[in-house]
């Protein structure tokens, strides 16, 4: 039904990642990765993202040891979950911390980026052939190993290639190779691509600098030239790695991005220069034909910034996937905007281990996020069916928001929030025990999804909101309906049935609990522990 491009599949079927990412050092360490797997189960997730370290798997040049990868495969199969493995190679967060010692200690062979003052930067130059060839040899060995050990089981469903690539410390490589590139003509095909696009940030940079048809990078792009050239160079470097990896094992491969502060001349200071930030994204899309998608790591707490990031990366040529996000704060509700409004094809948060206390219980600060992920997990069959169809509506309680109106087919959805408008918990009286026990707690943020599966069939997941479905009727008929229900708070339709339930492995809805009378007269309320609420209304 939905028409979005699904990069992630399992056994040929579309797959939505409900994910968590392990902390940076957990791939070295069985005890820590074990905790990450347990955390994934706690959120009802299906996919763990874990790093694989070039430095660890190739301790001396040409000698590979994939014991740590095999341990991850074994654990994932034991837990019945899938893996996305993160290749920490040439780049990690804009530096080179994860390259092998024999690379770190040989700057003559593996040349570093030089800053404008001639200082060595802790970053391998993307113009150095030896570095590329060394990373390629290791990455392809890794792909070969995976194909051999997992080619049938498909425990690993995708690879992230490098991590938040780019240069921290300057905007470009001022060393001899970088300088030669900088002074050389901008490739004619880049000019042709900008001309053909005739819009977008890269095109605008070019126009702002005069829109010349030919010339060096600074002649075509002025002050932005260093960042744009670095983006072009790094995009090509990673794409060639991916091409080589896929030639061995054709898995989906994506890259992730440390988001930038747009157009503030802060490349290399506020974020790694040459990473796929929004204002160079067109260059990345033009020069990474082998990379399946470019994924923003969204650590943005305010709604405006968060949604702008979603909008930047949810493009026709780039389905949205969020591989990293925070464990607390507004992520617990904004994630539904990514999924409902921007058709995110998967969603994951960083530092899985931290959501669990030592006794295995959920850390109180992460409870909201955990509940949101549980709700998301419950809705996966609906997401796979209806994303991209306009039938999924995000419920997101921003600060001071008392309610939300949803424009549904044939109905208006009136969403009301727990504790809105001053704090007191509304007496919904007949909620499930777990929800009732929360009376007196701090008001919680309402969030979730409302999915219209048919003209009179709705599904709800989420927490701390209730929905009243008001039929869209001519005024006279509407008034009749309000009179018919008398003392109830809003005009609402009559239900055929309202049930709490879940989806089975085949995607069929299974009823766990029926609601009637008082339990729906005040609308349809939902909490993480009510699972999926289905309402079927009378025509
Ligand atoms: C983003 C990186 O991609 C992760 O590996 C990790 O370093 C987090 N930042 C830390 O917040």
Short mmCIF file of C-alpha atoms and ligand atoms in Angstrom, two decimals:
data_model
loop_
_atom_site.label_atom_id
_atom_site.label_comp_id
_atom_site.label_asym_id
_atom_site.label_seq_id
_atom_site.Cartn_x
_atom_site.Cartn_y
_atom_site.Cartn_z
CA UNK A 1 0.00 0.00 0.00
CA UNK A 2 2.66 2.48 1.04
CA UNK A 3 5.16 3.34 -1.67
CA UNK A 4 8.35 4.02 0.25
CA UNK A 5 11.63 2.40 -0.66
CA UNK A 6 12.61 -0.28 1.87
CA UNK A 7 16.36 -0.79 2.05
CA UNK A 8 16.14 -3.25 4.94
CA UNK A 9 14.71 -6.68 4.27
CA UNK A 10 14.82 -10.08 5.92
CA UNK A 11 14.41 -13.18 3.79
CA UNK A 12 13.09 -11.03 0.99
CA UNK A 13 10.43 -9.39 3.14
CA UNK A 14 10.38 -5.69 4.05
CA UNK A 15 11.73 -5.08 7.52
CA UNK A 16 11.43 -2.16 9.93
CA UNK A 17 14.36 -1.75 12.33
CA UNK A 18 13.33 -1.23 15.95
CA UNK A 19 16.85 -0.82 17.14
CA UNK A 20 19.40 0.03 19.74
CA UNK A 21 23.07 0.76 19.26
CA UNK A 22 25.67 -0.66 21.64
CA UNK A 23 28.19 1.67 23.23
CA UNK A 24 31.44 2.17 21.37
CA UNK A 25 33.50 -0.44 23.22
CA UNK A 26 30.86 -3.14 23.64
CA UNK A 27 31.85 -4.97 20.47
CA UNK A 28 35.21 -5.80 22.15
CA UNK A 29 33.60 -7.18 25.19
CA UNK A 30 31.16 -10.07 25.58
CA UNK A 31 29.83 -8.96 28.97
CA UNK A 32 28.94 -5.52 27.68
CA UNK A 33 27.46 -6.70 24.42
CA UNK A 34 25.41 -9.19 26.42
CA UNK A 35 23.91 -6.29 28.32
CA UNK A 36 23.17 -4.54 25.02
CA UNK A 37 21.29 -7.60 23.78
CA UNK A 38 19.27 -7.67 27.01
CA UNK A 39 18.47 -3.99 26.62
CA UNK A 40 17.30 -4.63 23.07
CA UNK A 41 14.90 -7.28 24.35
CA UNK A 42 13.65 -4.86 27.03
CA UNK A 43 12.59 -2.35 24.39
CA UNK A 44 11.04 -5.21 22.33
CA UNK A 45 13.56 -4.33 19.61
CA UNK A 46 14.52 -6.53 16.69
CA UNK A 47 17.99 -5.28 15.69
CA UNK A 48 21.19 -4.46 17.56
CA UNK A 49 23.75 -2.14 15.99
CA UNK A 50 27.28 -3.04 17.12
CA UNK A 51 30.70 -1.81 16.00
CA UNK A 52 33.39 -3.96 14.40
CA UNK A 53 36.85 -2.43 14.72
CA UNK A 54 39.41 -2.43 11.95
CA UNK A 55 42.17 -2.20 14.56
CA UNK A 56 40.91 -5.31 16.31
CA UNK A 57 40.19 -7.54 13.33
CA UNK A 58 43.50 -6.81 11.56
CA UNK A 59 46.04 -6.56 14.38
CA UNK A 60 48.92 -6.91 11.96
CA UNK A 61 48.76 -6.19 8.26
CA UNK A 62 47.10 -8.98 6.31
CA UNK A 63 46.35 -11.11 9.41
CA UNK A 64 42.68 -11.17 10.24
CA UNK A 65 40.92 -12.34 13.37
CA UNK A 66 37.12 -12.22 13.29
CA UNK A 67 36.53 -13.93 16.65
CA UNK A 68 34.66 -10.88 17.93
CA UNK A 69 32.35 -10.90 14.90
CA UNK A 70 31.60 -14.59 15.39
CA UNK A 71 30.75 -13.97 19.04
CA UNK A 72 28.24 -11.31 18.00
CA UNK A 73 26.64 -13.67 15.48
CA UNK A 74 26.30 -16.35 18.14
CA UNK A 75 24.73 -13.98 20.67
CA UNK A 76 22.33 -12.45 18.16
CA UNK A 77 21.10 -15.89 17.11
CA UNK A 78 20.71 -16.91 20.74
CA UNK A 79 18.59 -13.81 21.39
CA UNK A 80 16.66 -14.20 18.14
CA UNK A 81 17.52 -10.72 16.88
CA UNK A 82 19.28 -9.28 13.84
CA UNK A 83 22.45 -7.25 13.63
CA UNK A 84 23.60 -4.13 11.87
CA UNK A 85 27.40 -4.10 12.07
CA UNK A 86 29.19 -0.77 12.08
CA UNK A 87 32.55 -0.73 10.31
CA UNK A 88 34.79 1.55 12.36
CA UNK A 89 37.55 1.98 9.78
CA UNK A 90 39.22 5.09 8.35
CA UNK A 91 36.77 7.42 10.10
CA UNK A 92 35.04 7.45 13.46
CA UNK A 93 33.51 10.75 14.64
CA UNK A 94 35.78 12.79 12.39
CA UNK A 95 39.03 11.14 13.46
CA UNK A 96 41.00 7.88 13.07
CA UNK A 97 40.85 6.28 16.51
CA UNK A 98 39.85 2.84 15.23
CA UNK A 99 42.50 2.23 12.56
CA UNK A 100 45.09 -0.43 13.45
CA UNK A 101 48.24 0.51 15.36
CA UNK A 102 50.34 -0.23 12.27
CA UNK A 103 48.38 2.47 10.45
CA UNK A 104 48.43 4.97 13.31
CA UNK A 105 52.19 4.72 13.67
CA UNK A 106 53.11 5.02 10.00
CA UNK A 107 52.13 8.54 8.85
CA UNK A 108 54.66 8.43 6.03
CA UNK A 109 52.71 5.64 4.35
CA UNK A 110 49.22 6.46 5.65
CA UNK A 111 49.26 10.19 5.21
CA UNK A 112 47.33 12.43 7.55
CA UNK A 113 45.31 15.51 6.86
CA UNK A 114 47.40 18.66 7.33
CA UNK A 115 45.73 21.77 8.70
CA UNK A 116 46.09 25.25 7.19
CA UNK A 117 49.00 25.87 9.56
CA UNK A 118 50.69 22.63 8.50
CA UNK A 119 49.74 20.75 11.66
CA UNK A 120 49.09 17.00 11.54
CA UNK A 121 45.42 16.23 12.14
CA UNK A 122 44.40 12.88 13.68
CA UNK A 123 42.66 11.94 10.47
CA UNK A 124 43.69 9.94 7.41
CA UNK A 125 43.72 11.96 4.22
CA UNK A 126 41.05 10.81 1.79
CA UNK A 127 43.55 11.50 -1.03
CA UNK A 128 46.01 8.88 0.23
CA UNK A 129 45.74 5.78 -1.93
CA UNK A 130 47.57 3.58 0.60
CA UNK A 131 44.99 4.28 3.30
CA UNK A 132 42.13 3.53 0.96
CA UNK A 133 43.71 0.27 -0.21
CA UNK A 134 44.40 -0.81 3.38
CA UNK A 135 40.84 -0.08 4.52
CA UNK A 136 39.49 -1.80 1.42
CA UNK A 137 41.56 -4.93 2.09
CA UNK A 138 40.22 -5.12 5.64
CA UNK A 139 36.63 -4.25 4.79
CA UNK A 140 36.45 -6.79 1.98
CA UNK A 141 37.98 -9.46 4.25
CA UNK A 142 35.24 -8.64 6.76
CA UNK A 143 32.55 -8.93 4.05
CA UNK A 144 34.03 -12.25 2.90
CA UNK A 145 33.97 -13.58 6.45
CA UNK A 146 30.37 -12.50 6.94
CA UNK A 147 29.26 -14.11 3.73
CA UNK A 148 30.93 -17.35 4.76
CA UNK A 149 29.55 -17.39 8.32
CA UNK A 150 26.19 -15.71 7.81
CA UNK A 151 25.37 -15.90 4.11
CA UNK A 152 22.57 -18.40 4.82
CA UNK A 153 21.31 -17.29 8.23
CA UNK A 154 21.19 -13.54 7.45
CA UNK A 155 21.69 -12.53 11.05
CA UNK A 156 23.42 -9.42 9.75
CA UNK A 157 20.97 -7.40 7.71
CA UNK A 158 23.07 -4.33 6.89
CA UNK A 159 26.44 -2.68 7.35
CA UNK A 160 27.20 0.88 8.30
CA UNK A 161 30.42 1.82 6.53
CA UNK A 162 32.64 4.12 8.61
CA UNK A 163 31.13 6.25 11.35
CA UNK A 164 30.37 9.97 11.19
CA UNK A 165 33.07 10.49 8.58
CA UNK A 166 34.83 13.77 7.96
CA UNK A 167 37.63 15.90 9.34
CA UNK A 168 37.53 17.47 12.78
CA UNK A 169 40.17 20.17 13.01
CA UNK A 170 40.01 21.95 9.65
CA UNK A 171 37.80 22.23 6.60
CA UNK A 172 40.05 20.29 4.19
CA UNK A 173 43.40 18.61 3.71
CA UNK A 174 46.01 21.37 3.21
CA UNK A 175 48.72 18.77 2.55
CA UNK A 176 50.21 18.35 -0.95
CA UNK A 177 47.53 15.90 -2.21
CA UNK A 178 44.65 17.97 -0.89
CA UNK A 179 46.16 21.19 -2.21
CA UNK A 180 46.60 19.73 -5.68
CA UNK A 181 42.95 18.67 -5.71
CA UNK A 182 41.88 22.09 -4.44
CA UNK A 183 43.70 23.88 -7.25
CA UNK A 184 42.53 21.46 -9.94
CA UNK A 185 39.40 22.04 -12.00
CA UNK A 186 36.15 20.98 -10.36
CA UNK A 187 35.04 17.86 -12.26
CA UNK A 188 32.90 18.82 -15.23
CA UNK A 189 30.30 16.23 -14.30
CA UNK A 190 29.74 17.95 -10.93
CA UNK A 191 29.01 21.19 -12.77
CA UNK A 192 26.67 19.29 -15.07
CA UNK A 193 24.88 17.73 -12.07
CA UNK A 194 24.42 21.11 -10.39
CA UNK A 195 23.13 22.61 -13.60
CA UNK A 196 20.68 19.73 -14.06
CA UNK A 197 19.46 19.99 -10.46
CA UNK A 198 19.04 23.80 -10.60
CA UNK A 199 18.06 23.82 -6.97
CA UNK A 200 19.28 22.75 -3.56
CA UNK A 201 22.03 23.94 -1.28
CA UNK A 202 24.99 22.81 -3.38
CA UNK A 203 23.55 24.56 -6.40
CA UNK A 204 22.98 27.69 -4.28
CA UNK A 205 26.57 27.66 -2.96
CA UNK A 206 27.74 27.59 -6.53
CA UNK A 207 25.40 30.38 -7.64
CA UNK A 208 26.32 32.52 -4.65
CA UNK A 209 29.97 32.23 -5.64
CA UNK A 210 29.20 33.38 -9.19
CA UNK A 211 27.96 30.21 -10.94
CA UNK A 212 31.07 29.82 -13.13
CA UNK A 213 31.04 26.89 -15.56
CA UNK A 214 34.64 25.88 -14.94
CA UNK A 215 37.48 26.59 -12.57
CA UNK A 216 39.15 25.39 -9.40
CA UNK A 217 37.19 24.60 -6.22
CA UNK A 218 37.66 28.07 -4.69
CA UNK A 219 36.80 29.68 -8.02
CA UNK A 220 33.50 27.83 -8.14
CA UNK A 221 32.57 27.75 -4.47
CA UNK A 222 34.39 30.55 -2.65
CA UNK A 223 34.66 30.07 1.11
CA UNK A 224 32.68 26.84 1.04
CA UNK A 225 35.14 25.20 -1.36
CA UNK A 226 37.11 23.27 1.28
CA UNK A 227 34.05 21.59 2.75
CA UNK A 228 32.44 20.80 -0.60
CA UNK A 229 35.65 19.34 -2.01
CA UNK A 230 36.15 17.22 1.10
CA UNK A 231 32.58 15.95 0.85
CA UNK A 232 33.17 14.99 -2.78
CA UNK A 233 36.42 13.25 -1.92
CA UNK A 234 35.16 11.33 1.13
CA UNK A 235 31.91 10.37 -0.62
CA UNK A 236 33.96 8.83 -3.43
CA UNK A 237 36.29 7.06 -0.99
CA UNK A 238 33.46 5.40 0.94
CA UNK A 239 31.47 4.60 -2.17
CA UNK A 240 34.46 2.74 -3.63
CA UNK A 241 34.78 0.80 -0.37
CA UNK A 242 31.10 -0.11 -0.51
CA UNK A 243 31.37 -1.12 -4.16
CA UNK A 244 34.22 -3.47 -3.28
CA UNK A 245 32.36 -4.85 -0.25
CA UNK A 246 29.15 -5.46 -2.17
CA UNK A 247 31.03 -7.24 -4.93
CA UNK A 248 31.80 -9.86 -2.28
CA UNK A 249 28.66 -9.80 -0.17
CA UNK A 250 25.71 -7.80 -1.38
CA UNK A 251 24.25 -6.48 1.86
CA UNK A 252 22.53 -3.10 2.25
CA UNK A 253 25.20 -0.56 3.21
CA UNK A 254 24.63 2.91 4.57
CA UNK A 255 26.59 5.76 6.13
CA UNK A 256 25.71 7.88 9.16
CA UNK A 257 26.14 11.60 9.70
CA UNK A 258 27.22 13.92 12.53
CA UNK A 259 24.79 16.71 11.73
CA UNK A 260 26.09 20.20 11.08
CA UNK A 261 25.08 23.72 11.82
CA UNK A 262 24.01 24.82 8.41
CA UNK A 263 25.96 27.52 6.64
CA UNK A 264 27.80 28.85 9.67
CA UNK A 265 31.29 28.38 8.29
CA UNK A 266 31.85 25.90 11.08
CA UNK A 267 32.90 22.87 9.01
CA UNK A 268 35.69 21.05 10.83
CA UNK A 269 34.94 22.91 14.06
CA UNK A 270 31.32 22.29 15.01
CA UNK A 271 31.05 19.09 13.00
CA UNK A 272 33.38 17.00 10.79
CA UNK A 273 34.02 18.73 7.49
CA UNK A 274 33.18 16.62 4.47
CA UNK A 275 30.58 14.52 6.30
CA UNK A 276 27.20 14.22 4.60
CA UNK A 277 25.58 17.19 6.36
CA UNK A 278 22.42 18.58 4.81
CA UNK A 279 24.05 21.36 2.83
CA UNK A 280 26.40 18.95 1.00
CA UNK A 281 23.95 16.06 0.81
CA UNK A 282 23.39 16.51 -2.92
CA UNK A 283 27.10 15.90 -3.56
CA UNK A 284 26.90 12.71 -1.52
CA UNK A 285 23.82 11.49 -3.35
CA UNK A 286 25.44 12.19 -6.72
CA UNK A 287 28.71 10.43 -5.85
CA UNK A 288 27.57 7.42 -3.82
CA UNK A 289 25.66 5.22 -6.27
CA UNK A 290 26.52 2.08 -4.28
CA UNK A 291 25.44 3.39 -0.87
CA UNK A 292 21.83 2.53 -0.05
CA UNK A 293 21.08 5.44 2.22
CA UNK A 294 22.55 8.28 4.21
CA UNK A 295 21.34 8.32 7.78
CA UNK A 296 21.30 11.25 10.21
CA UNK A 297 22.29 10.69 13.84
CA UNK A 298 19.61 12.89 15.38
CA UNK A 299 20.57 14.24 18.80
CA UNK A 300 18.35 17.31 18.51
CA UNK A 301 15.97 18.00 21.39
CA UNK A 302 13.80 20.78 19.98
CA UNK A 303 10.96 19.91 17.66
CA UNK A 304 11.84 22.43 14.98
CA UNK A 305 15.44 21.29 14.65
CA UNK A 306 14.49 17.62 14.93
CA UNK A 307 11.88 17.80 12.20
CA UNK A 308 14.16 19.86 9.97
CA UNK A 309 16.74 17.06 10.18
CA UNK A 310 14.08 14.48 9.30
CA UNK A 311 12.95 16.58 6.37
CA UNK A 312 16.53 17.00 5.09
CA UNK A 313 17.19 13.26 4.93
CA UNK A 314 13.73 11.93 4.00
CA UNK A 315 14.02 12.40 0.27
CA UNK A 316 12.73 10.46 -2.70
CA UNK A 317 16.30 9.29 -3.29
CA UNK A 318 16.98 8.66 0.41
CA UNK A 319 14.56 6.86 2.71
CA UNK A 320 14.92 8.08 6.29
CA UNK A 321 16.66 5.82 8.81
CA UNK A 322 17.74 7.09 12.22
CA UNK A 323 20.62 4.91 13.47
CA UNK A 324 21.36 7.00 16.58
CA UNK A 325 19.31 9.18 18.89
CA UNK A 326 19.43 9.88 22.65
CA UNK A 327 18.09 7.67 25.43
CA UNK A 328 16.12 10.35 27.17
CA UNK A 329 14.38 13.68 26.75
CA UNK A 330 12.20 14.56 23.82
CA UNK A 331 13.34 11.60 21.71
CA UNK A 332 10.64 9.55 23.46
CA UNK A 333 7.94 11.53 21.67
CA UNK A 334 9.70 13.05 18.64
CA UNK A 335 10.51 9.57 17.32
CA UNK A 336 6.84 9.21 16.40
CA UNK A 337 7.15 12.24 14.19
CA UNK A 338 10.06 10.63 12.33
CA UNK A 339 8.06 7.46 11.82
CA UNK A 340 4.62 8.99 11.22
CA UNK A 341 5.42 12.23 9.41
CA UNK A 342 8.68 11.35 7.65
CA UNK A 343 8.24 7.61 7.04
CA UNK A 344 11.40 6.57 8.86
CA UNK A 345 12.19 3.00 7.80
CA UNK A 346 13.87 2.21 11.10
CA UNK A 347 14.71 3.92 14.37
CA UNK A 348 17.42 3.29 16.88
CA UNK A 349 18.91 4.96 19.96
CA UNK A 350 22.50 5.05 21.18
CA UNK A 351 24.05 3.31 24.22
CA UNK A 352 21.59 0.48 24.64
CA UNK A 353 23.33 -0.80 27.77
CA UNK A 354 22.45 2.33 29.70
CA UNK A 355 18.70 1.77 29.71
CA UNK A 356 19.12 -1.13 32.15
CA UNK A 357 20.06 -0.91 35.82
CA UNK A 358 22.44 -3.53 37.19
CA UNK A 359 19.48 -5.58 38.46
CA UNK A 360 18.07 -5.69 34.91
CA UNK A 361 15.23 -3.25 35.52
CA UNK A 362 14.70 -0.28 33.24
CA UNK A 363 16.50 2.84 34.40
CA UNK A 364 13.85 5.39 35.52
CA UNK A 365 15.31 8.10 33.28
CA UNK A 366 14.89 5.86 30.25
CA UNK A 367 11.41 4.58 31.02
CA UNK A 368 9.65 6.94 28.61
CA UNK A 369 11.95 5.98 25.77
CA UNK A 370 11.64 2.28 26.50
CA UNK A 371 7.84 2.52 26.50
CA UNK A 372 7.90 4.42 23.22
CA UNK A 373 10.06 1.74 21.61
CA UNK A 374 7.73 -0.96 22.91
CA UNK A 375 4.81 0.85 21.29
CA UNK A 376 6.75 1.22 18.06
CA UNK A 377 7.61 -2.49 18.08
CA UNK A 378 3.95 -3.38 18.54
CA UNK A 379 3.05 -1.37 15.44
CA UNK A 380 5.63 -2.79 13.02
CA UNK A 381 3.20 -4.76 10.78
CA UNK A 382 1.10 -1.61 10.44
CA UNK A 383 4.16 0.48 9.60
CA UNK A 384 5.25 -1.93 6.92
CA UNK A 385 1.81 -1.81 5.40
CA UNK A 386 0.81 1.83 5.72
CA UNK A 387 3.92 4.02 5.73
CA UNK A 388 3.88 6.22 2.67
CA UNK A 389 0.09 5.95 2.31
CA UNK A 390 -0.89 9.00 4.39
CA UNK A 391 -2.78 6.76 6.84
CA UNK A 392 -0.31 7.04 9.70
CA UNK A 393 -0.71 10.03 12.00
CA UNK A 394 1.86 11.01 14.61
CA UNK A 395 0.72 12.07 18.06
CA UNK A 396 3.37 14.23 19.70
CA UNK A 397 2.67 16.25 22.83
CA UNK A 398 4.88 19.28 22.68
CA UNK A 399 5.29 21.47 25.73
CA UNK A 400 2.03 23.09 26.86
CA UNK A 401 0.05 21.24 24.22
CA UNK A 402 -3.36 20.19 25.53
CA UNK A 403 -4.55 18.31 22.49
CA UNK A 404 -4.19 17.66 18.82
CA UNK A 405 -6.67 17.38 15.96
CA UNK A 406 -6.16 14.70 13.36
CA UNK A 407 -7.64 15.06 9.91
CA UNK A 408 -8.70 11.48 9.17
CA UNK A 409 -10.69 10.05 6.31
CA UNK A 410 -14.36 10.48 7.31
CA UNK A 411 -13.48 11.41 10.90
CA UNK A 412 -11.82 14.10 12.92
CA UNK A 413 -9.59 12.66 15.61
CA UNK A 414 -9.59 14.63 18.84
CA UNK A 415 -6.49 13.76 20.84
CA UNK A 416 -6.33 14.73 24.51
CA UNK A 417 -3.28 14.40 26.68
CA UNK A 418 -2.70 13.04 30.12
CA UNK A 419 -2.19 15.94 32.52
CA UNK A 420 -2.53 18.62 29.87
CA UNK A 421 -3.53 22.14 30.76
CA UNK A 422 -2.08 22.48 34.23
CA UNK A 423 -0.96 19.13 35.42
CA UNK A 424 -3.78 17.24 37.14
CA UNK A 425 -4.17 13.70 35.89
CA UNK A 426 -7.50 13.34 34.16
CA UNK A 427 -9.74 10.76 35.65
CA UNK A 428 -10.20 8.37 32.83
CA UNK A 429 -11.39 5.95 35.54
CA UNK A 430 -11.38 2.74 33.66
CA UNK A 431 -7.86 2.41 32.48
CA UNK A 432 -5.75 -0.74 32.70
CA UNK A 433 -4.16 -1.39 36.10
CA UNK A 434 -0.66 -0.32 35.05
CA UNK A 435 -1.96 3.00 33.77
CA UNK A 436 -4.24 3.50 36.80
CA UNK A 437 -1.28 2.99 39.12
CA UNK A 438 0.29 6.04 37.62
CA UNK A 439 -2.39 8.40 38.98
CA UNK A 440 -0.64 11.08 40.98
CA UNK A 441 2.60 10.77 39.02
CA UNK A 442 4.02 13.68 37.13
CA UNK A 443 2.12 14.26 33.92
CA UNK A 444 3.66 12.31 31.08
CA UNK A 445 4.04 13.34 27.47
CA UNK A 446 1.42 11.90 25.17
CA UNK A 447 2.88 10.29 22.10
CA UNK A 448 2.25 7.53 19.62
CA UNK A 449 0.59 6.76 16.34
CA UNK A 450 -2.96 6.60 15.04
CA UNK A 451 -3.30 4.43 11.96
CA UNK A 452 -6.38 4.34 9.80
CA UNK A 453 -6.50 0.94 8.16
CA UNK A 454 -9.89 1.36 6.52
CA UNK A 455 -12.81 3.78 6.38
CA UNK A 456 -13.96 2.69 9.85
CA UNK A 457 -10.98 0.78 11.25
CA UNK A 458 -8.31 2.41 13.44
CA UNK A 459 -5.25 1.26 15.38
CA UNK A 460 -3.52 3.15 18.17
CA UNK A 461 -0.17 2.68 19.86
CA UNK A 462 1.66 4.91 22.30
CA UNK A 463 1.26 6.37 25.75
CA UNK A 464 -0.67 8.96 27.70
CA UNK A 465 -3.25 10.07 25.21
CA UNK A 466 -6.81 9.34 24.34
CA UNK A 467 -8.59 9.70 21.07
CA UNK A 468 -12.18 10.55 20.31
CA UNK A 469 -13.27 9.85 16.77
CA UNK A 470 -15.77 12.42 15.60
CA UNK A 471 -17.53 11.58 12.34
CA UNK A 472 -17.34 14.31 9.75
CA UNK A 473 -21.02 14.99 9.17
CA UNK A 474 -23.17 17.85 7.98
CA UNK A 475 -24.01 20.12 10.98
CA UNK A 476 -27.58 18.87 11.55
CA UNK A 477 -26.65 15.20 11.61
CA UNK A 478 -23.67 15.94 13.80
CA UNK A 479 -25.85 17.63 16.40
CA UNK A 480 -28.15 14.62 16.41
CA UNK A 481 -25.26 12.39 17.23
CA UNK A 482 -24.14 14.62 20.09
CA UNK A 483 -27.67 14.48 21.53
CA UNK A 484 -27.77 10.73 21.11
CA UNK A 485 -24.73 10.24 23.30
CA UNK A 486 -26.03 12.81 25.78
CA UNK A 487 -23.65 13.40 28.70
CA UNK A 488 -20.51 12.15 27.02
CA UNK A 489 -17.81 14.75 26.46
CA UNK A 490 -17.68 14.77 22.68
CA UNK A 491 -19.63 13.70 19.69
CA UNK A 492 -18.41 10.24 18.96
CA UNK A 493 -19.35 7.44 16.70
CA UNK A 494 -20.60 4.05 17.85
CA UNK A 495 -18.18 1.20 17.95
CA UNK A 496 -18.58 -2.27 16.55
CA UNK A 497 -15.68 -3.30 18.77
CA UNK A 498 -12.71 -1.93 20.67
CA UNK A 499 -9.93 -4.37 21.52
CA UNK A 500 -6.43 -4.44 22.90
CA UNK A 501 -4.16 -6.88 21.14
CA UNK A 502 -1.01 -7.64 19.22
CA UNK A 503 0.06 -8.89 15.80
CA UNK A 504 1.21 -12.50 15.39
CA UNK A 505 4.18 -13.60 13.25
CA UNK A 506 1.97 -13.68 10.15
CA UNK A 507 0.79 -10.14 10.80
CA UNK A 508 -2.75 -11.06 11.92
CA UNK A 509 -4.26 -9.06 14.77
CA UNK A 510 -4.85 -11.14 17.92
CA UNK A 511 -7.32 -9.84 20.50
CA UNK A 512 -6.01 -9.98 24.09
CA UNK A 513 -8.69 -7.93 25.84
CA UNK A 514 -12.05 -6.48 24.86
CA UNK A 515 -13.33 -3.06 25.89
CA UNK A 516 -16.93 -1.92 26.14
CA UNK A 517 -19.17 0.53 28.01
CA UNK A 518 -17.23 2.72 30.42
CA UNK A 519 -13.98 1.48 28.92
CA UNK A 520 -14.66 3.31 25.68
CA UNK A 521 -17.36 5.86 26.43
CA UNK A 522 -14.68 8.43 27.17
CA UNK A 523 -12.69 7.72 24.05
CA UNK A 524 -9.85 5.43 23.14
CA UNK A 525 -6.96 5.66 25.55
CA UNK A 526 -3.65 3.98 25.05
CA UNK A 527 -0.57 3.11 27.09
CA UNK A 528 2.56 1.12 26.18
CA UNK A 529 1.26 -1.84 28.17
CA UNK A 530 -2.09 -1.91 26.39
CA UNK A 531 -0.29 -2.98 23.22
CA UNK A 532 -2.19 -2.12 20.07
CA UNK A 533 -5.72 -0.77 20.47
CA UNK A 534 -8.03 -1.51 17.57
CA UNK A 535 -11.34 0.29 17.10
CA UNK A 536 -13.89 -0.66 14.48
CA UNK A 537 -16.71 1.83 14.10
CA UNK A 538 -20.24 1.57 12.74
CA UNK A 539 -20.68 3.21 9.39
C1 LIG B 1 27.85 9.63 17.73
C2 LIG B 1 28.75 8.49 17.31
O1 LIG B 1 28.41 8.04 16.03
C3 LIG B 1 28.70 7.35 18.30
O2 LIG B 1 29.62 6.36 17.93
C4 LIG B 1 29.00 7.87 19.68
O3 LIG B 1 30.29 8.39 19.72
C5 LIG B 1 28.01 8.94 20.04
N1 LIG B 1 28.06 10.01 19.08
C6 LIG B 1 28.27 9.48 21.45
O4 LIG B 1 27.34 10.34 21.83
#
